[in-house]
CSV table of C-alpha atoms in Angstrom, one decimal:
chain,number,residue,atom,x,y,z
A,1,ILE,CA,-3.4,13.3,-7.5
A,2,ASP,CA,-6.3,12.6,-5.1
A,3,GLY,CA,-7.4,8.7,-5.1
A,4,ALA,CA,-10.6,9.0,-3.5
A,5,SER,CA,-12.1,5.9,-4.3
A,6,ALA,CA,-11.3,2.4,-5.0
A,7,SER,CA,-7.5,1.3,-5.1
A,8,PHE,CA,-5.7,1.7,-8.6
A,9,ASN,CA,-2.3,2.0,-10.0
A,10,VAL,CA,-0.9,5.6,-11.2
A,11,HIS,CA,1.7,5.4,-13.7
A,12,LEU,CA,4.2,8.3,-13.3
A,13,PRO,CA,5.5,10.4,-16.0
A,14,ASP,CA,8.8,10.1,-17.6
A,15,ALA,CA,11.2,11.8,-14.8
A,16,THR,CA,13.9,12.4,-17.7
A,17,VAL,CA,11.2,14.8,-19.1
A,18,TYR,CA,10.4,16.6,-16.0
A,19,PRO,CA,13.6,17.2,-14.0
A,20,GLY,CA,13.0,18.8,-10.8
A,21,ARG,CA,9.3,18.2,-11.2
A,22,VAL,CA,7.3,17.5,-7.9
A,23,LEU,CA,4.2,15.5,-7.7
A,24,ALA,CA,1.8,15.5,-4.6
A,25,ILE,CA,-0.3,12.2,-4.4
A,26,ARG,CA,-3.0,11.6,-1.9
A,27,SER,CA,-5.0,8.6,-1.0
A,28,SER,CA,-8.3,10.0,0.7
A,29,GLY,CA,-10.5,7.2,-0.1
A,30,GLY,CA,-11.3,3.6,-0.2
A,31,GLY,CA,-8.0,2.0,-1.3
A,32,THR,CA,-4.2,2.2,-1.8
A,33,LEU,CA,-2.7,4.1,-4.6
A,34,LEU,CA,0.3,1.9,-6.5
A,35,LEU,CA,2.7,4.4,-7.8
A,36,ASP,CA,4.4,2.9,-11.0
A,37,SER,CA,7.3,4.0,-12.6
A,38,THR,CA,8.1,1.0,-15.0
A,39,LEU,CA,6.5,2.4,-18.0
A,40,PHE,CA,9.9,4.1,-18.6
A,41,SER,CA,12.3,1.6,-16.7
A,42,GLN,CA,13.0,4.1,-13.9
A,43,THR,CA,12.5,3.8,-10.1
A,44,ILE,CA,11.0,5.6,-7.1
A,45,ASN,CA,13.6,5.3,-4.0
A,46,GLY,CA,15.2,2.4,-6.1
A,47,SER,CA,12.3,0.5,-6.3
A,48,SER,CA,9.8,0.2,-9.5
A,49,THR,CA,6.5,0.7,-7.3
A,50,TYR,CA,5.7,3.0,-4.1
A,51,SER,CA,2.3,2.4,-2.4
A,52,VAL,CA,0.2,5.2,-0.8
A,53,THR,CA,-2.2,3.3,1.8
A,54,THR,CA,-5.6,5.2,2.5
A,55,GLY,CA,-5.4,8.6,4.6
A,56,THR,CA,-1.7,9.1,3.7
A,57,SER,CA,0.1,11.2,1.1
A,58,VAL,CA,3.5,11.5,-0.1
A,59,MET,CA,5.5,14.0,-2.4
A,60,ILE,CA,8.1,13.0,-5.1
A,61,GLN,CA,10.3,14.6,-7.4
A,62,SER,CA,12.0,14.0,-10.3
A,63,THR,CA,15.7,14.0,-10.3
A,64,GLY,CA,16.1,14.0,-13.8
A,65,THR,CA,16.5,10.1,-14.2
A,66,GLU,CA,14.3,8.8,-11.6
A,67,TRP,CA,11.7,9.6,-8.9
A,68,ILE,CA,12.5,9.9,-5.2
A,69,THR,CA,10.5,11.1,-1.9
A,70,ILE,CA,10.6,14.3,-0.6
A,71,SER,CA,7.8,14.2,2.0
A,72,LYS,CA,5.5,11.9,3.6
């Protein structure tokens, strides 16, 4: 996922459907990406959201029950 324009929310898929799945997210443009795991009542490192600011990236992985960051 590459957010190359304005800020927006990214709703993550259900972690229970994709155990082990790794997602690479980068904000290369004009705003912050807000990763949101609330659609399926899950968390990212224990929180419901995670911000990826302009010029940064993150890799997250499904544990089968939630999402965790594995690289920043």
